mmCIF file of C-alpha atoms in Angstrom:
data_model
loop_
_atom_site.group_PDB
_atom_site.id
_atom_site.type_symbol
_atom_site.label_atom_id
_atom_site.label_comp_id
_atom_site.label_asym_id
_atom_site.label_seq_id
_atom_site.Cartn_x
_atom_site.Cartn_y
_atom_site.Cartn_z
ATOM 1 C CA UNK A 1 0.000 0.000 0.000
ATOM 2 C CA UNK A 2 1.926 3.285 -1.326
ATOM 3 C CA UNK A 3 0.897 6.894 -0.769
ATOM 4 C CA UNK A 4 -0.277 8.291 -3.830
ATOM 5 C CA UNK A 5 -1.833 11.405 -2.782
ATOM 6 C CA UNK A 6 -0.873 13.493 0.210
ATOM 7 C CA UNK A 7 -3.540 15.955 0.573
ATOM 8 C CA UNK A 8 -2.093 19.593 1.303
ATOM 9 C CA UNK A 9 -3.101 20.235 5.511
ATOM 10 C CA UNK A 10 -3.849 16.798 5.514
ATOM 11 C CA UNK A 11 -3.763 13.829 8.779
ATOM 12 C CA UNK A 12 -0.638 12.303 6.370
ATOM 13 C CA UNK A 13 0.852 15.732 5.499
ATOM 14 C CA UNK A 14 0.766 16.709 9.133
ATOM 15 C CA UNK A 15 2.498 13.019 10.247
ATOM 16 C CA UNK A 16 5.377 13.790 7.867
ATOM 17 C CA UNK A 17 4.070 11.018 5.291
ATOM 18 C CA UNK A 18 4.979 11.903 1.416
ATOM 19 C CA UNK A 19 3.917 10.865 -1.719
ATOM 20 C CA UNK A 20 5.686 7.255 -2.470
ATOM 21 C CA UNK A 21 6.290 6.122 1.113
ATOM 22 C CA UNK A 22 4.723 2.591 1.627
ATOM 23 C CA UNK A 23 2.508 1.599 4.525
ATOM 24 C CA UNK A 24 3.449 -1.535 6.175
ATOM 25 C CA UNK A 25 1.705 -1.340 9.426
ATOM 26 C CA UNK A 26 -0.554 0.356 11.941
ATOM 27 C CA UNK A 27 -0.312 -0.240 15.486
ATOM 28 C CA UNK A 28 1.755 -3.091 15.109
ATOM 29 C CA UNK A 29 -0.540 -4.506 12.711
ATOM 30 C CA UNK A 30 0.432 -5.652 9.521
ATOM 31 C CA UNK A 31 -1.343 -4.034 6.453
ATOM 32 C CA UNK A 32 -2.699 -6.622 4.004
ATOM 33 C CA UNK A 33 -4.151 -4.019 1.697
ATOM 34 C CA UNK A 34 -6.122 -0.584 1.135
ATOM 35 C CA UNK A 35 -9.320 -1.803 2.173
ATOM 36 C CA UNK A 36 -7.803 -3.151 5.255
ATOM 37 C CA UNK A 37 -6.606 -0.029 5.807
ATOM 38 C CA UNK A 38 -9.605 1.695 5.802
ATOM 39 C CA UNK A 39 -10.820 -1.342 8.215
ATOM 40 C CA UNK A 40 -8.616 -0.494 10.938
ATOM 41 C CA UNK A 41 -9.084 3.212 11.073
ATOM 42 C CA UNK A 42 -13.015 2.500 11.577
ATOM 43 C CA UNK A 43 -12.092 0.194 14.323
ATOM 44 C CA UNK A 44 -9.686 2.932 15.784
ATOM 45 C CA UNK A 45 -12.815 5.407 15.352
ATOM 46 C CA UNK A 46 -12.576 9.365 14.711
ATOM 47 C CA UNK A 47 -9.721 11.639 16.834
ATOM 48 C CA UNK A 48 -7.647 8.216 18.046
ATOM 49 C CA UNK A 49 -3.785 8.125 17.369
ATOM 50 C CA UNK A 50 -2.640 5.598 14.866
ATOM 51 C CA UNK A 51 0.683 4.479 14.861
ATOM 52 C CA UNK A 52 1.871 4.182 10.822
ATOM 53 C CA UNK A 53 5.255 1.901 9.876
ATOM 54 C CA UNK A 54 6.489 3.505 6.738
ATOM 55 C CA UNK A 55 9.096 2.522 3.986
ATOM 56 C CA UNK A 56 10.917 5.557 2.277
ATOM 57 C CA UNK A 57 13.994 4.675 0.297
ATOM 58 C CA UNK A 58 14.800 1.489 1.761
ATOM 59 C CA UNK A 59 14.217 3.317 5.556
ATOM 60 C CA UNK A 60 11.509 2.411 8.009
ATOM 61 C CA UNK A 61 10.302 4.514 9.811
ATOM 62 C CA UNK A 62 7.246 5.563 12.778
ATOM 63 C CA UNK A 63 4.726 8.184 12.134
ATOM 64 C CA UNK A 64 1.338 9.366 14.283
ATOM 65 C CA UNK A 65 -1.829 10.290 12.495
ATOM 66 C CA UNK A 66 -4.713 11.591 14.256
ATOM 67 C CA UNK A 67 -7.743 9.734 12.519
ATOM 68 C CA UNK A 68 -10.075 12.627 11.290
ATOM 69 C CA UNK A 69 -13.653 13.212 10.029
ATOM 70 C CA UNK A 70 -13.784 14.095 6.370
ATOM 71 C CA UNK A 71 -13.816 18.141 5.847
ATOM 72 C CA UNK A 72 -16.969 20.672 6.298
ATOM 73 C CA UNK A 73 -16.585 21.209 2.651
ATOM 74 C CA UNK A 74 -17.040 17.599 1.534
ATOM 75 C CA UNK A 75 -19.943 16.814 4.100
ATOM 76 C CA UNK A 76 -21.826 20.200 2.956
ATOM 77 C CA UNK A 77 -21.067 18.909 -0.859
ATOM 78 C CA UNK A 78 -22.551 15.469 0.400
ATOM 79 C CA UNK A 79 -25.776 17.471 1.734
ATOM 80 C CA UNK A 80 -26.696 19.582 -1.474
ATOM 81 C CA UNK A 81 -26.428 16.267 -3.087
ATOM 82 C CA UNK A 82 -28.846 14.249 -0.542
ATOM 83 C CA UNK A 83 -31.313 17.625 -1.163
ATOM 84 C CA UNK A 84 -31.122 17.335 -4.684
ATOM 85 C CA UNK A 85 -31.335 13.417 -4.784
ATOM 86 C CA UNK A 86 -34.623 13.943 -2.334
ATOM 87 C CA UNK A 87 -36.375 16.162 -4.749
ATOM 88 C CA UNK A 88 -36.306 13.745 -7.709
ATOM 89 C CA UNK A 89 -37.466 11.370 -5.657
ATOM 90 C CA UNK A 90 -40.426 13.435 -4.424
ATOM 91 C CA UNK A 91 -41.167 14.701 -8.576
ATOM 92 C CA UNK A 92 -41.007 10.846 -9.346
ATOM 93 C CA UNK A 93 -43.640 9.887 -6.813
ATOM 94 C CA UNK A 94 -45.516 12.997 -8.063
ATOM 95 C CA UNK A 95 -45.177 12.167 -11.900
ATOM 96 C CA UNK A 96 -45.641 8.320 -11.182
ATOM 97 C CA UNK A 97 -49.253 8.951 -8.867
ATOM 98 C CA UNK A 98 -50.310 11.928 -10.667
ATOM 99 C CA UNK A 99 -49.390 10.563 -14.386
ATOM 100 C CA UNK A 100 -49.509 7.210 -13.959
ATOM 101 C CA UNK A 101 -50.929 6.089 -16.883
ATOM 102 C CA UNK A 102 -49.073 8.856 -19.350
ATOM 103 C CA UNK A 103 -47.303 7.998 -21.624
ATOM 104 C CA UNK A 104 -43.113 7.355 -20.093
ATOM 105 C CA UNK A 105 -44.648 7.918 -17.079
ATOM 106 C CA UNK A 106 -43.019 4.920 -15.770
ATOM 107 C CA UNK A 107 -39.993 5.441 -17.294
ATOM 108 C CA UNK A 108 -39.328 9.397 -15.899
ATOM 109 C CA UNK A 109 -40.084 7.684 -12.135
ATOM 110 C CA UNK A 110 -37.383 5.071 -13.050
ATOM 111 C CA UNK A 111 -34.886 8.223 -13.814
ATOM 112 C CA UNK A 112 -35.644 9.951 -10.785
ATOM 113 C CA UNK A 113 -35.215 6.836 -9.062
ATOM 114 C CA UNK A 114 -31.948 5.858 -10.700
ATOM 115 C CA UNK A 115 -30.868 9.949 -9.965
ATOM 116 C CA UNK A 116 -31.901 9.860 -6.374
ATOM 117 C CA UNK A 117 -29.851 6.498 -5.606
ATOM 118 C CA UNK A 118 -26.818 8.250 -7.502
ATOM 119 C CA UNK A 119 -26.965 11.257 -5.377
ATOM 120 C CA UNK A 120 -27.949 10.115 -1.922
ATOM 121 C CA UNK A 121 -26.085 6.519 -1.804
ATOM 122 C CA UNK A 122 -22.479 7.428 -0.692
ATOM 123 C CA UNK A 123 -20.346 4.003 0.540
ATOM 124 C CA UNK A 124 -18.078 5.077 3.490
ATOM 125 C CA UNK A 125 -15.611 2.833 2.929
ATOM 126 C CA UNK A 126 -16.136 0.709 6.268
ATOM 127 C CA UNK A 127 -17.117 -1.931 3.516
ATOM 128 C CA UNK A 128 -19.204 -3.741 6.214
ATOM 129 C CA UNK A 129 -22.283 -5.902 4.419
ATOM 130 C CA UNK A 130 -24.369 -2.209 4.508
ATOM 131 C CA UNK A 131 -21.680 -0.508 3.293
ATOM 132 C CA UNK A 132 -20.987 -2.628 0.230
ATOM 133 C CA UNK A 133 -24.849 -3.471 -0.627
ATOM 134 C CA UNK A 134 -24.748 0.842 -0.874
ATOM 135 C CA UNK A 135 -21.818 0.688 -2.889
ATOM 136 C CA UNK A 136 -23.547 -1.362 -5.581
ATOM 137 C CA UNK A 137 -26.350 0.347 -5.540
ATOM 138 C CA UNK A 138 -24.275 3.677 -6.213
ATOM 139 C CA UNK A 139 -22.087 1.805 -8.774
ATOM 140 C CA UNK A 140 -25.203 0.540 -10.624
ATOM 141 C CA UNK A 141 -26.890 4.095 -10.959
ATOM 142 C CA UNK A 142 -24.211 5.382 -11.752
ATOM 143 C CA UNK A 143 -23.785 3.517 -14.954
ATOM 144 C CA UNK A 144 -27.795 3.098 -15.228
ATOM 145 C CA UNK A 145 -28.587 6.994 -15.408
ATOM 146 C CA UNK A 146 -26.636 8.207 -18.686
ATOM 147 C CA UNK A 147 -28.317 5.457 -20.903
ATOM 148 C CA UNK A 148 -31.422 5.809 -19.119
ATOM 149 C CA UNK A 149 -31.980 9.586 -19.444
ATOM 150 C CA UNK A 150 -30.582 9.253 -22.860
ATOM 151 C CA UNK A 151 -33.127 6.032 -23.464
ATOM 152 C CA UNK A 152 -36.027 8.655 -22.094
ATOM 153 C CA UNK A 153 -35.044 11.551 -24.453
ATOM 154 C CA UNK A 154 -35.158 9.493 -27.225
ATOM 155 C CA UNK A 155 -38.768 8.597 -26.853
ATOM 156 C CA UNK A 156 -40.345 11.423 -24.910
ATOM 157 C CA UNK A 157 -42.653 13.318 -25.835
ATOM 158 C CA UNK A 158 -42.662 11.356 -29.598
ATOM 159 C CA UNK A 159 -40.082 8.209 -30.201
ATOM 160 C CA UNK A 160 -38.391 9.872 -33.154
ATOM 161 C CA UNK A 161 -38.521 8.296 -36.812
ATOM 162 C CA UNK A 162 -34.669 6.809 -36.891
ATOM 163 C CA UNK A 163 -35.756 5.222 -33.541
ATOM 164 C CA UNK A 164 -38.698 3.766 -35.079
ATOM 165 C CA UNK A 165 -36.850 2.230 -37.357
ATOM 166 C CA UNK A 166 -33.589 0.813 -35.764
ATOM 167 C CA UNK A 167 -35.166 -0.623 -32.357
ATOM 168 C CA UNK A 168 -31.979 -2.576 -31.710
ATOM 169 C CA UNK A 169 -30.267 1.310 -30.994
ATOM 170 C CA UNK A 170 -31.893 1.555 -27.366
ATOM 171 C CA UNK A 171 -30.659 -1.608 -26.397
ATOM 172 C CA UNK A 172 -27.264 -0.778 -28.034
ATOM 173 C CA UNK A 173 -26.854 2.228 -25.716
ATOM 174 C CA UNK A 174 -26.444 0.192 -22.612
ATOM 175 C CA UNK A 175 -23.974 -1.760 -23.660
ATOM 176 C CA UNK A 176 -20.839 -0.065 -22.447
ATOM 177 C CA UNK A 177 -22.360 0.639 -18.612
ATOM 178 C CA UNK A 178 -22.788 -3.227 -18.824
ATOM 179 C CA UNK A 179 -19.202 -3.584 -19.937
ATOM 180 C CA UNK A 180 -18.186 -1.017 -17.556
ATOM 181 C CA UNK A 181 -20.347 -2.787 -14.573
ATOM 182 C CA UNK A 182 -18.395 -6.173 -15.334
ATOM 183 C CA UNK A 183 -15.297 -4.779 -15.308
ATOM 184 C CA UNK A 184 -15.475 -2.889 -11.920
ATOM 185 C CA UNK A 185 -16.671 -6.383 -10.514
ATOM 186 C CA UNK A 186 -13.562 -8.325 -12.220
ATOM 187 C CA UNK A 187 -11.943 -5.338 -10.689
ATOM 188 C CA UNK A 188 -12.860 -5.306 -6.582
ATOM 189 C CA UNK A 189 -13.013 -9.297 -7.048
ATOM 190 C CA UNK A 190 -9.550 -9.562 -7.907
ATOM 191 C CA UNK A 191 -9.631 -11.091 -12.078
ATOM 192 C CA UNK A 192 -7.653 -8.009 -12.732
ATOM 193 C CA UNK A 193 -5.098 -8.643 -10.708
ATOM 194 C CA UNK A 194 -2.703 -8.768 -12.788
ATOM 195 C CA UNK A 195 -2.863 -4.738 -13.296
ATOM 196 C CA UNK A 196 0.793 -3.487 -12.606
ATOM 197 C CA UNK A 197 -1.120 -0.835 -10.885
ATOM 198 C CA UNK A 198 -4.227 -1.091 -9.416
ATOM 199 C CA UNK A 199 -4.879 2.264 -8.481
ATOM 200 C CA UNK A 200 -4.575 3.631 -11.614
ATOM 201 C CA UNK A 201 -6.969 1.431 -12.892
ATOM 202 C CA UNK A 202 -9.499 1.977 -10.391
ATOM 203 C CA UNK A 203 -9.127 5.873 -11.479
ATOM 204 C CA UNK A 204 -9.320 4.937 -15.088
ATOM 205 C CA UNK A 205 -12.646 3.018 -14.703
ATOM 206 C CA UNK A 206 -14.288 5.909 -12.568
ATOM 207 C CA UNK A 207 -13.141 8.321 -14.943
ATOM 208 C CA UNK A 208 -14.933 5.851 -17.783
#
């Protein structure tokens, strides 16, 4: 496990950790990987002391870093997009009761739907049962919504005339999240494994 980032004011930055040094314990404990990583500082719990045996050039060395909460700038960013997840929820249930038998009516709810889950469902990391059944749910809207939307616009309020005609098209546009969804599984289950470097895959695929 390497430091890849040091964020600037950071629990790292303040310890003295830099960009490239490897992590190969805390408290005594040896790190098996990232996730594991993550594990322990739960267990430690926000404000503790944890006790970091680092590699830099061949030298290892001891480091303290005060577990912290993530900034007031991320958690505020994580409310506006709980607030805005909430109200297309709300217009779905409208649309759906109100419009139920309209025409798409069933499909705009599934939108909102698929936008609320993408904007309220944040994983912590903890990767507890909870944590990971809300990290597939985010993963999977996240790749449903473009298609989705697109699928919507496509038909709504009229199915256009090239639609009409090449039907196959809307399936054909939700082939890559597919692909994509596959590959993040092959990913966190290891058949990629063989990535020199795993981190810059896992960026890769996000970015994707």
């Amino acid at each position: 496990v390497q430091a890849r980032l040091v964020a600037a004011d950071g629990p790292a930055e303040k310890a003295g950790i830099q960009r490239g040094d490897v992590l190969k314990a805390i408290n005594g404990q040896a790190v098996r990987n990232d996730r594991h990583v993550t594990q322990i500082l739960y267990e430690l719990g926000v404000w503790s002391k944890a006790n970091y045996t680092l590699e830099r050039a061949g030298t290892v060395f001891e480091a303290t870093v005060v577990v912290s909460p993530p900034p007031e700038r991320l958690l505020r960013q994580r409310l506006y997009l709980e607030i805005i997840g909430l109200l297309y929820f709300l217009i779905g249930i409208f649309v759906l009761l109100k419009r139920s038998r309209a025409p798409h009516a069933l499909h705009f709810y599934f939108v909102c739907l698929t936008s609320f889950v993408y904007y309220v469902f944040h994983y912590t990391g903890k990767l507890n049962g909870f944590d990971w059944a809300i990290f597939w749910f985010d993963l999977g809207a996240s790749l449903l919504l473009p298609p989705l939307f697109l699928h919507f616009c496509l038909e709504f309020p009229l199915r256009h005339k090239w639609v009409k005609q090449q039907r196959w098209f809307l399936y054909l546009i939700y082939v890559p999240s597919v692909a994509l969804f596959f590959t993040q599984a092959a990913f966190i289950y290891g058949v990629l494994g063989f990535i020199p470097s795993p981190v810059v895959l896992r960026i890769l695929l996000d970015n994707l």
